[in-house]
Structure formats: structure tokens, C-alpha cells
Tab-separated table of C-alpha atoms and ligand atoms in Angstrom:
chain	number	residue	atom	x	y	z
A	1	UNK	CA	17.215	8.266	-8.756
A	2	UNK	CA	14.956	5.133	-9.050
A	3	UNK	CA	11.308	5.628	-8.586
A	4	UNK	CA	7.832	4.759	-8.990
A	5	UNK	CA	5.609	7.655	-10.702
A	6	UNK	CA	2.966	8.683	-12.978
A	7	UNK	CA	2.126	11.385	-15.564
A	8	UNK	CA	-1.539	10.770	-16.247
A	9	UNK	CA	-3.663	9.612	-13.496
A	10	UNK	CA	-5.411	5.984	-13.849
A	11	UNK	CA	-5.088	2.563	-12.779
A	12	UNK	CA	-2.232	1.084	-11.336
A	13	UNK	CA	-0.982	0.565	-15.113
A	14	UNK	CA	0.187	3.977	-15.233
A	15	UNK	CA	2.830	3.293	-13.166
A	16	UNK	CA	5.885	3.835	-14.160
A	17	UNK	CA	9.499	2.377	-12.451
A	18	UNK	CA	12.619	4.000	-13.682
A	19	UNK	CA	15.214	7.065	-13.890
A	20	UNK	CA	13.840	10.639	-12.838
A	21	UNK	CA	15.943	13.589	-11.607
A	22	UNK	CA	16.653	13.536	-7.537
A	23	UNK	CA	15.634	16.431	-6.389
A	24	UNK	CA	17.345	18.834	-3.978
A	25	UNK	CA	16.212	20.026	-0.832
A	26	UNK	CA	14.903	24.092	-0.720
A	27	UNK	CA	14.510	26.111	1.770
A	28	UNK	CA	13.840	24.250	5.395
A	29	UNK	CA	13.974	20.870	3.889
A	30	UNK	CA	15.860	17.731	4.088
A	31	UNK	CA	16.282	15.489	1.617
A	32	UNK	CA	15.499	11.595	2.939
A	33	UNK	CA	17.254	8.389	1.456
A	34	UNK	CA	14.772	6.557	1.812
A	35	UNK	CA	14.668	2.804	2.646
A	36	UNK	CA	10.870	1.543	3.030
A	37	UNK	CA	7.667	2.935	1.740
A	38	UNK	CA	4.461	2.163	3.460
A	39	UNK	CA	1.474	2.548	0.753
A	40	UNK	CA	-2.067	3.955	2.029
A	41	UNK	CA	-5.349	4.050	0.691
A	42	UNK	CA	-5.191	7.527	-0.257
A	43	UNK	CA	-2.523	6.561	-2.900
A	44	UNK	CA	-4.103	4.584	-5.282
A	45	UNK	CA	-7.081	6.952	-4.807
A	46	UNK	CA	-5.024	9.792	-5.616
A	47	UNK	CA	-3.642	7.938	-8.397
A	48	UNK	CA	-6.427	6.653	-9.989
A	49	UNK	CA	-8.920	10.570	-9.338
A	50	UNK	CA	-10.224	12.156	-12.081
A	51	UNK	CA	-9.117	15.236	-11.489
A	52	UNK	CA	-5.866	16.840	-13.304
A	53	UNK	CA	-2.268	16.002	-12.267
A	54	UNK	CA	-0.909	18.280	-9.734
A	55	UNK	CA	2.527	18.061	-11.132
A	56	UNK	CA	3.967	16.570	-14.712
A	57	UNK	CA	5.049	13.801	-13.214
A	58	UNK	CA	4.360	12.461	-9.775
A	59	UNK	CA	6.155	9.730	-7.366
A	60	UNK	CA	3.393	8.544	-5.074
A	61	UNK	CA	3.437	7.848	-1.366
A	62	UNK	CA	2.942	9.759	1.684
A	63	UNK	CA	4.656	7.131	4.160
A	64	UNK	CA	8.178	6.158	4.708
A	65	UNK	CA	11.137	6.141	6.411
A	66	UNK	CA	15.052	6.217	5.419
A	67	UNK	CA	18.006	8.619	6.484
A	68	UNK	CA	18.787	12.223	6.047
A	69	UNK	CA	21.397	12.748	3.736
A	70	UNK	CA	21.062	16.615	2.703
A	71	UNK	CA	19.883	19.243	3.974
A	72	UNK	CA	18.330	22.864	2.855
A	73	UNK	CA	19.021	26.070	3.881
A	74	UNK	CA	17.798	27.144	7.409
A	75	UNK	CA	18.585	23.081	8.474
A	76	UNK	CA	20.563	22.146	11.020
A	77	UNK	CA	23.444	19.818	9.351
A	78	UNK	CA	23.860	18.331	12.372
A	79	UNK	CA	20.268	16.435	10.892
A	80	UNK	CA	22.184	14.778	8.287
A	81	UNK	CA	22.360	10.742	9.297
A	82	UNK	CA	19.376	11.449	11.409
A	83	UNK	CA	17.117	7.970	10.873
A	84	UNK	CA	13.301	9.344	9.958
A	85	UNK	CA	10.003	8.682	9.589
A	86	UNK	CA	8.399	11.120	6.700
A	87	UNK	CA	4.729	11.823	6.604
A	88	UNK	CA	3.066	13.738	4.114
A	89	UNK	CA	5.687	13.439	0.931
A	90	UNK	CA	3.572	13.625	-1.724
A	91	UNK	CA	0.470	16.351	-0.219
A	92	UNK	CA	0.663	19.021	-2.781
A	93	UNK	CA	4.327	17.644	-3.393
A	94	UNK	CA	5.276	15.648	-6.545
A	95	UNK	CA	8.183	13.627	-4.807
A	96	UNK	CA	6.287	10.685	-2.956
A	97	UNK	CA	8.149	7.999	-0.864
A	98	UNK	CA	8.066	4.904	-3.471
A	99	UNK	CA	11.331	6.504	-4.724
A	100	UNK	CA	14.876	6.117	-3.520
A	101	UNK	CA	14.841	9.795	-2.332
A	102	UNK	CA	12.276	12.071	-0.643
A	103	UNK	CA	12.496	16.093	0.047
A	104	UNK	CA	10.015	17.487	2.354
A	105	UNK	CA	10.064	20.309	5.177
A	106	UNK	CA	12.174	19.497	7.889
A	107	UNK	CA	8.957	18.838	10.402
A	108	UNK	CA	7.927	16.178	8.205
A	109	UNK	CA	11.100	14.266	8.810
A	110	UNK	CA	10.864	12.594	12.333
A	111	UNK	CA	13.282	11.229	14.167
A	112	UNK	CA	13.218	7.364	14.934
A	113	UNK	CA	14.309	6.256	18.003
A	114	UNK	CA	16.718	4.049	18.474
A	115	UNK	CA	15.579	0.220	18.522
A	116	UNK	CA	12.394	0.857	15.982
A	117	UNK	CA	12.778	-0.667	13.267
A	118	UNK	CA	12.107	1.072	10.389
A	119	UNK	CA	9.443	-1.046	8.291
A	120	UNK	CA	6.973	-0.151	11.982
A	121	UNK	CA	8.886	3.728	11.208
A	122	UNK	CA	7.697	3.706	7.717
A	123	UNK	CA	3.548	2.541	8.390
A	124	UNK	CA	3.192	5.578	10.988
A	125	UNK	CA	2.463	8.539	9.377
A	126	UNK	CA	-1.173	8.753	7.693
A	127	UNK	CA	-2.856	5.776	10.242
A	128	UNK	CA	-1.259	7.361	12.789
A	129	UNK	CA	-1.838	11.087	12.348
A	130	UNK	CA	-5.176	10.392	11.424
A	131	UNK	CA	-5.856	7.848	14.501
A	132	UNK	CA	-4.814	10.935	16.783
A	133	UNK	CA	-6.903	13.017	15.231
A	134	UNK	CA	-10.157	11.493	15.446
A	135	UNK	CA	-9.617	10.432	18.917
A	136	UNK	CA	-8.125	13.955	20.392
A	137	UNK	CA	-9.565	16.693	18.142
A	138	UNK	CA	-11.975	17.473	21.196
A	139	UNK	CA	-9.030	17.121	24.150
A	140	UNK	CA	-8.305	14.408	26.381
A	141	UNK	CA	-10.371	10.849	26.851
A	142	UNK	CA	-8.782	9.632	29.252
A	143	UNK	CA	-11.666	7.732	31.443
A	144	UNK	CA	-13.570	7.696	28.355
A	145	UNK	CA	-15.370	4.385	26.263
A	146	UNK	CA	-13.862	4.333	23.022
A	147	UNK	CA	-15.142	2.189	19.951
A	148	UNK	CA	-12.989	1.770	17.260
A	149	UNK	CA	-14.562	-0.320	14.386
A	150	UNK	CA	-12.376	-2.437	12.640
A	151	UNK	CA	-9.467	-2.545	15.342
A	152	UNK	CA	-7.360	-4.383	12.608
A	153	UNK	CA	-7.220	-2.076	10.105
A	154	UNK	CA	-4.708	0.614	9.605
A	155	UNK	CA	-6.394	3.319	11.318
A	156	UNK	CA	-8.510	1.465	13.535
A	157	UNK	CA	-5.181	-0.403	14.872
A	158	UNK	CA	-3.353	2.794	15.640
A	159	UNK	CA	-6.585	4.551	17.165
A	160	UNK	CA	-6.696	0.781	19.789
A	161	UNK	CA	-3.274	2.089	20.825
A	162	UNK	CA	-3.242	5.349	21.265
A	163	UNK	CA	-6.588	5.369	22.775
A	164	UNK	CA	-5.433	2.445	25.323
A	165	UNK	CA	-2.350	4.676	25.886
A	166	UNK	CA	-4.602	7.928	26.711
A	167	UNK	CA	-5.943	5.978	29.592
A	168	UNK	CA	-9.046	4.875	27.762
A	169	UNK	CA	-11.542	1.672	27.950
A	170	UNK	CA	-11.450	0.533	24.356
A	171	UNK	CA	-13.896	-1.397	22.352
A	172	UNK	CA	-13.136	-2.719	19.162
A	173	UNK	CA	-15.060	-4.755	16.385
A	174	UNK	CA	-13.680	-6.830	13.946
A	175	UNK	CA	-15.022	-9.447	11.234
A	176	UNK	CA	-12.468	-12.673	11.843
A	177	UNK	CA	-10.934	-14.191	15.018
A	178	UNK	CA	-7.322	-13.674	13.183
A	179	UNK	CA	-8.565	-10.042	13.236
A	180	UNK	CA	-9.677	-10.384	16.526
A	181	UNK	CA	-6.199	-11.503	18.127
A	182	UNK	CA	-4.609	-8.068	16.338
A	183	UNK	CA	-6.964	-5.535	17.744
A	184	UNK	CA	-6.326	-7.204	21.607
A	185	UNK	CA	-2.259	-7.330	21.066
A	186	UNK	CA	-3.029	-3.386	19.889
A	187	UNK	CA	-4.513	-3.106	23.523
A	188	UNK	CA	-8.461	-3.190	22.980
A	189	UNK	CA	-9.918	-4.848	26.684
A	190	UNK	CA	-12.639	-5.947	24.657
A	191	UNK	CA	-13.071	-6.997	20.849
A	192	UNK	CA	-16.198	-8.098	19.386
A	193	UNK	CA	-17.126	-9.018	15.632
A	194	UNK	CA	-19.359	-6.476	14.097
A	195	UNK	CA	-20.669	-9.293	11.973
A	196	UNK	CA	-22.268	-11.491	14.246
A	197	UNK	CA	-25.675	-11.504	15.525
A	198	UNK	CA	-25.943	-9.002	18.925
A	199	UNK	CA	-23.107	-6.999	18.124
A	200	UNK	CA	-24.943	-4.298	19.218
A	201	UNK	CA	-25.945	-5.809	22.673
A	202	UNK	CA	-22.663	-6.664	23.081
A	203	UNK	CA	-20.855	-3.612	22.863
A	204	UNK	CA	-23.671	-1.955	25.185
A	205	UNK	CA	-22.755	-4.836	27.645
A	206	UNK	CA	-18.859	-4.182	27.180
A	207	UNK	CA	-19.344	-0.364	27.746
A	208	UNK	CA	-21.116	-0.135	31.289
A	209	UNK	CA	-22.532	3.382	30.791
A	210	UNK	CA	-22.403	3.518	26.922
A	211	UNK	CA	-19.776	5.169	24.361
A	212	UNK	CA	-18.110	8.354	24.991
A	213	UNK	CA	-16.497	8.369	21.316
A	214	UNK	CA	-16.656	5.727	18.077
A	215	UNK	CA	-13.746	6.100	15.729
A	216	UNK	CA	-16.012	5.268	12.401
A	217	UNK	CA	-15.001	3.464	9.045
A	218	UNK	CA	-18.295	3.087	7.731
A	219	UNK	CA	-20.699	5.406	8.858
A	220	UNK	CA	-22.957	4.166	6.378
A	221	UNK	CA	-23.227	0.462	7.525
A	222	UNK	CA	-22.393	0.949	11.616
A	223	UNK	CA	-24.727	4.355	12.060
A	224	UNK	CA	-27.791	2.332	13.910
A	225	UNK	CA	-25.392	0.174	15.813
A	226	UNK	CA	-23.427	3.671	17.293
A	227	UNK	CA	-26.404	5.547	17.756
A	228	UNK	CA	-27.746	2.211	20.216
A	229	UNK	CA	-24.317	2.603	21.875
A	230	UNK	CA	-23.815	6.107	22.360
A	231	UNK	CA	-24.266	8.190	25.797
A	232	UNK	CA	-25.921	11.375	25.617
A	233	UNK	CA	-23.433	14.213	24.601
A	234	UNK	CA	-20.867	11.373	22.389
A	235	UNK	CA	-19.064	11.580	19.160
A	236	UNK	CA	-19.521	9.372	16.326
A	237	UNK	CA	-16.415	10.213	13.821
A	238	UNK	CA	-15.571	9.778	11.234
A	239	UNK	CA	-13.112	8.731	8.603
A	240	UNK	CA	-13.874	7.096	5.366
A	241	UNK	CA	-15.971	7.136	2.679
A	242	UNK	CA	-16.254	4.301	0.766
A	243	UNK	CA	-19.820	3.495	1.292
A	244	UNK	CA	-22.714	5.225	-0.403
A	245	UNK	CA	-23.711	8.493	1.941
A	246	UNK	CA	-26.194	7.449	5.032
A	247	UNK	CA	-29.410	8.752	5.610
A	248	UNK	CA	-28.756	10.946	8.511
A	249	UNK	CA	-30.786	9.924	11.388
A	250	UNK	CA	-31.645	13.500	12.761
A	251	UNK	CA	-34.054	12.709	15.733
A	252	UNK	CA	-31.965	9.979	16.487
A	253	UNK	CA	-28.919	12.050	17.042
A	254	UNK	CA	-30.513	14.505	18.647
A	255	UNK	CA	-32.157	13.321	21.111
A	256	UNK	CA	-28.216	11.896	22.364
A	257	UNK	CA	-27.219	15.223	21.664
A	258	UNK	CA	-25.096	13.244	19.719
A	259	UNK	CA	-22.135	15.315	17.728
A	260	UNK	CA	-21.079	13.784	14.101
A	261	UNK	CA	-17.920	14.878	12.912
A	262	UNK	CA	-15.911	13.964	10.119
A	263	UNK	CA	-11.928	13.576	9.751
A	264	UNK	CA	-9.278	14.194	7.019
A	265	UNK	CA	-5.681	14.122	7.828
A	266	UNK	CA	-4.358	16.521	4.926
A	267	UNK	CA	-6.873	19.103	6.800
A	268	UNK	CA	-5.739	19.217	10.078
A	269	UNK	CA	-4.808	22.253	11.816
A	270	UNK	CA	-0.684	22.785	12.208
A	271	UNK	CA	-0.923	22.505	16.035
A	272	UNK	CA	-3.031	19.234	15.785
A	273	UNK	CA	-0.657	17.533	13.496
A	274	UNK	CA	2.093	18.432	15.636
A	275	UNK	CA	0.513	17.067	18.585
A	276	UNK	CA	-0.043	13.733	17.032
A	277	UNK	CA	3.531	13.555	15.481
A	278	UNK	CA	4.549	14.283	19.231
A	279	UNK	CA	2.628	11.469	20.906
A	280	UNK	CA	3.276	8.963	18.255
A	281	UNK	CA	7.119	9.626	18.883
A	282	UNK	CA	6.512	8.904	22.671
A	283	UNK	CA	4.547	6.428	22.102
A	284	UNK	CA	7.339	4.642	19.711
A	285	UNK	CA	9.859	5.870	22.429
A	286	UNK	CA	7.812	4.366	24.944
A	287	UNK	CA	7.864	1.044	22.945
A	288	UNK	CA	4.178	1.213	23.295
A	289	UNK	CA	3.214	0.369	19.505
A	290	UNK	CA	2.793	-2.906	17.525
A	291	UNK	CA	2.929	-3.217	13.494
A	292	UNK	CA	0.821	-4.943	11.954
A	293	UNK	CA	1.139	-7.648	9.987
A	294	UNK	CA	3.413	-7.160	6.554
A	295	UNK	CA	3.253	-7.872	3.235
A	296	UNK	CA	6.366	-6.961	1.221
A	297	UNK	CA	6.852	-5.408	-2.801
A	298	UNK	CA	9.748	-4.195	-4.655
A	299	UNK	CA	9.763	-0.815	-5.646
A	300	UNK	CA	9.231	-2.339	-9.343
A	301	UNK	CA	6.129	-3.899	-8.131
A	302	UNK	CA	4.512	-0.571	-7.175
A	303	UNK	CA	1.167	-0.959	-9.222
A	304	UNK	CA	1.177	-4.616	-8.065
A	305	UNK	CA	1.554	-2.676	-4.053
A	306	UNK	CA	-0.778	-0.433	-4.694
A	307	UNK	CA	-3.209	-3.378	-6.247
A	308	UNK	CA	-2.897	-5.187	-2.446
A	309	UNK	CA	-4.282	-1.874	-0.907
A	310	UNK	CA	-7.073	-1.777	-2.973
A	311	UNK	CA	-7.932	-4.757	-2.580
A	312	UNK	CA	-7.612	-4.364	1.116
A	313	UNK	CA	-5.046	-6.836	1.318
A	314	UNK	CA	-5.523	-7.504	5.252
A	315	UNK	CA	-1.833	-6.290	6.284
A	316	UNK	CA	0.767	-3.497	6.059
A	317	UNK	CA	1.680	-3.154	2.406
A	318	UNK	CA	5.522	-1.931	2.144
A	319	UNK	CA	7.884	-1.091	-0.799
A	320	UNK	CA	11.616	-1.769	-0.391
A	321	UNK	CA	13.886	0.835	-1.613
A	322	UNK	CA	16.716	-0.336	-3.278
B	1	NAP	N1	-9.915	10.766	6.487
B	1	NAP	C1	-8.619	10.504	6.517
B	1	NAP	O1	-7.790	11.373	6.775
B	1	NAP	C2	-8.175	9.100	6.242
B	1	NAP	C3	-6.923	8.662	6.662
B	1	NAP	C4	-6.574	7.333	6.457
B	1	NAP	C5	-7.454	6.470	5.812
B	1	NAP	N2	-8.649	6.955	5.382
B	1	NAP	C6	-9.618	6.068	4.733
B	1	NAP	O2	-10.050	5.158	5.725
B	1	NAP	C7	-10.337	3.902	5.141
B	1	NAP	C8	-9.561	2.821	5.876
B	1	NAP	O3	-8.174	3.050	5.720
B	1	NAP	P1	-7.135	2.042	6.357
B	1	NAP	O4	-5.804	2.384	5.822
B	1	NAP	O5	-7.334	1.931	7.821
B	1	NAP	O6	-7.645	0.688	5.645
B	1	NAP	P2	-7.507	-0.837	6.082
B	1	NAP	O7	-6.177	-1.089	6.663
B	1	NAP	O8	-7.960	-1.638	4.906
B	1	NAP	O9	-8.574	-0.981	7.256
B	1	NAP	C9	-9.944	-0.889	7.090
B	1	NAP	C10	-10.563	-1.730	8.204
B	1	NAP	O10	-11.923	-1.407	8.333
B	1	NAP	C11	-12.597	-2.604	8.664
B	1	NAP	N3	-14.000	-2.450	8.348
B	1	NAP	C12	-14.571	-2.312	7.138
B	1	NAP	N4	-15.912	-2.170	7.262
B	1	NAP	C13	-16.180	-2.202	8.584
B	1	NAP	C14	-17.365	-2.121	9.357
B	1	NAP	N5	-18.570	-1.975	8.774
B	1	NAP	N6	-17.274	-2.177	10.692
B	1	NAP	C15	-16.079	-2.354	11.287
B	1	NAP	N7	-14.919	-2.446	10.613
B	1	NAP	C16	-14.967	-2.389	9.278
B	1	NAP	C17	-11.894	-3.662	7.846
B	1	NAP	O11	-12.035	-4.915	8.426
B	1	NAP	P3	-12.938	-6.051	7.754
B	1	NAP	O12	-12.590	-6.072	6.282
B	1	NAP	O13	-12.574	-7.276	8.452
B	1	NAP	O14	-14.295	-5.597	8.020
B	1	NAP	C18	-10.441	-3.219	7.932
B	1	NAP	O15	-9.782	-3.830	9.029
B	1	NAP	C19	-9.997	4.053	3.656
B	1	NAP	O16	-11.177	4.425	2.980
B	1	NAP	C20	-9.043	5.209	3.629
B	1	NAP	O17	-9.010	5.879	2.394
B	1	NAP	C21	-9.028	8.244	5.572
């Protein structure tokens, strides 16, 4: 099969774009032709880590979507043709989704339903999964104020939605009008630009009797802002890291009885995970989800894909499949 991989880790020039064995589908797996590849964060940061390879050679790419076309043992055949989204391809795995074929267990192959297309199929599973997580790893918020910073960013896009589905009143901040028009088609009653002068007062304004929960992408920067927004007893959490660590502002938190918590997809408990992959298939079902904006690579533009998402490229960055 074609496909994008690596056998040292590095910049994106250790990318690779040619033959490698297709591999078959073991016990409880599928094997997925794919046709789109969404690329995350997580893969040029996995890519480029110092630690050693996993595998000799790896394909990168948790995200994508495509058709069954074989199945393990312990599989329903009847599966075979299903149209899927894949999540998780390349955790502890070394066949990624910026290939022309996938294997992964079964659950990680989702149906699509019918009428989503699959490049919005192929951008669920990380911003998604992760989106569900921070906002329901401590039950229901329906009722609740929600603040997502940066409501046009992967995470913070999906979090707008399913928090607006959940019955929430979502807050979002943004830097740029442009930004600003995606996070209120995702469903936020209120956006507000982190950047300008009163954010702060703002938010407090848009949140009558303060924030239940703040889905955070940079703890670091947003920490004095949440803790002047937060009701006694909220959640500040969190999911990046790619500001230097805060200084942890104990009397501060705990005199909200605030709770900090911190997020990481790959950790989530089995039941969790399932939970999210079963409300983002209602919610597709539902045809209550957006995309985002696209930008569009070849699969033999891979390091120039993962380049985009780097650089933060503001929009979905997909691979075709040939
Ligand atoms: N823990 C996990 O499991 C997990 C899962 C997925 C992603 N992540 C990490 O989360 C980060 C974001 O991932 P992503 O895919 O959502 O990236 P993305 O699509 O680039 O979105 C990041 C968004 O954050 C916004 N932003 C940056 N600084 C902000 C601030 N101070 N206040 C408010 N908004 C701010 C950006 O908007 P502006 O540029 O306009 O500010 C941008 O819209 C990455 O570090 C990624 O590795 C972690």
C-alpha cells in the first residue's frame, strides 16, 4: 500500500511517501480503506519526540475515515462495506491513517451515518473524544456556564457543540471576528475575544452567576482571567501544554474551592471513551455538528500537512488518500 511513515523520529523531513506492506487485520479488527486523513497536533509531536520509535517504521495519524474492506477473526463480515470513522490508529499502533489502509480493533471503526460526509467523518476522533472528555468527565452540565477558550480551534469547536447540545449556556473566546463567526455557527450564545481589553468583565457579564466549567488551552496565559470567572465549587480543565507551566495560584483556587484537572485523550478510561464515541455518533446522526473550515494535502504532501498543523494553520488540515 501507499503511505506516509517514518523510521527515525524528527522533523517533518523524515517523512517518507511510498510502498510498505498492507497489513492484515488480527484478532477483533477490521482493516479500513481509507479515504481521508485528518492530521492533529499530537502527530507532528509524536513525530518529531525525542523519545525512541515505538515500531521500525511508523505511518502517522490517529484520524480518518474510509470503508471496511476486511475483517479479523471474531468480526462480524457483515462489517465489511461499512463507511467509518477510525480514531486512535496509530496509539501504540504503527499503522496510522495517512496511508491507504488502516487496521485497528473493531470499536475503533465507527460507523458513519448516512448523509456525513466523510472529510467532517475523518476530523472527529481526537477533537472530539477529547472535547467530551473535558466537558463530561464529572457527569452531566446540562444548566451549567461553560467557557471554552478558543471556540475555533479543534477542540474548543467540538467542546461549543457538544456542550450547546448537553443543554449548556456556552461562552467562548476567540482572537479574530473570522474566528468569532465559527465559534457562534458551532452554537456558543456568546463569543468574546480573549484579546481585547475587559475580556474578563465581559465573560463575568455573559455568565450571570459565574462559570460552572472552562474547557482550557492555555492554562498558563487564561489562569487569572478563569479564576475572576469561576463560581465557587467550578472546574478549570485542562488540555494543552504548550505554554511554559503556571504558577499555581493556591489561595486563589481555594478559596473557590476551585478543582483543576487536567485531560489526555490516550488516557481515558474504556467506559469514557465509549461514551464520547456514542454521543458524537448521535450527535452526527442528529446532524447537530459543523466542520470547520478545510485545508486540503495529498498524501505525498504529508510533512508539508503536518507543517500547516504546526504552524496552527487556522483550519482542518486533511490528507486525501489516493
Ligand atoms: N490532552 C489531549 O488529549 C489533547 C487532545 C487534543 C489536542 N490537544 C492539544 O491541545 C492543543 C490544541 O489542539 P487543537 O487541535 O484544538 O489545536 P487548534 O485547532 O490549533 O486550536 C487551538 C485554538 O486555541 C486558541 N487559543 C490559543 N491560545 C489561546 C488563549 N490564550 N485563549 C483562548 N484561545 C486560545 C487558538 O486560537 P487563536 O490562535 O486565535 O488564539 C486556536 O483556535 C494542542 O496543544 C494539542 O496538542 C491535547
Amino acid at each position: 500500500m501507499l503511505a506516509a511513515y517514518y523510521e527515525r523520529r524528527g522533523s517533518s523531513d523524515v517523512l517518507d511517501v511510498g510502498e510498505i506492506p498492507t497489513p492484515g487485520p488480527g484478532v477483533g479488527e477490521v482493516r479500513v480503506r481509507l479515504q481521508v486523513a485528518a492530521v492533529n497536533p499530537t502527530d507532528w509531536k509524536s513525530r518529531s519526540h525525542t523519545a525512541p520509535m515505538d515500531f521500525e517504521r511508523q505511518v502517522p495519524g490517529q484520524d480518518g475515515a474510509g470503508v471496511i474492506e476486511a475483517v479479523g477473526p471474531g468480526v462480524d463480515i457483515a462489517r465489511i462495506g461499512e463507511r467509518v470513522w477510525v480514531y486512535h490508529a496509530a496509539l501504540q499502533r504503527p499503522f496510522g491513517t495517512a496511508a491507504q489502509f488502516t487496521v485497528v480493533p473493531s470499536h475503533q471503526a465507527v460507523r458513519i451515518p448516512d448523509g456525513v460526509p466523510v472529510d467532517q467523518a475523518a476530523a472527529l476522533g481526537i477533537p472530539y473524544l477529547t472535547a467530551y472528555g473535558c466537558l463530561f468527565a464529572d457527569g452531566p452540565i446540562e444548566g451549567q456556564t461553560i467557557l471554552v477558550h478558543g471556540g475555533a480551534g479543534a477542540v474548543g469547536h467540538a467542546a461549543v457543540q457538544l456542550a450547546r447540545r448537553a443543554g449548556a449556556h456556552v461562552i467562548s473566546t476567540v482572537s479574530s471576528e473570522a474566528k468569532g463567526v465559527i465559534a457562534a455557527d458551532a452554537g456558543a450564545h456568546v463569543v468574546i475575544d480573549y484579546t481585547a481589553d475587559g475580556a474578563a468583565d465581559a465573560i463575568r457579564s455573559a455568565a450571570r452567576a459565574g462559570v460552572d466549567r472552562i474547557i482550557e488551552v492555555d492554562l498558563t496565559r487564561n489562569l487569572d482571567v478563569d479564576l475572576a470567572v469561576l463560581v465557587g465549587g467550578g472546574a478549570i480543565v485542562t488540555y494543552a501544554a504548550d505554554a511554559a507551566d503556571p504558577v499555581i495560584p493556591v489561595r486563589g483556587l481555594m478559596t473557590r474551592n476551585a478543582r483543576l484537572s487536567f485531560v489526555l485523550v490516550y488516557g481515558f478510561a474504556p467506559a469514557l471513551l465509549a461514551d464520547g464515541v456514542a454521543e458524537v455518533s448521535s450527535a452526527l446522526a442528529a446532524g447537530d455538528l459543523v466542520p470547520l473550515p478545510i485545508v486540503r494535502f495529498a498524501l505525498t504532501e504529508t510533512a508539508a500537512a503536518h507543517d500547516a498543523v504546526q504552524s496552527r494553520t487556522p483550519a482542518k488540515v486533511l490528507i486525501d488518500i489516493p
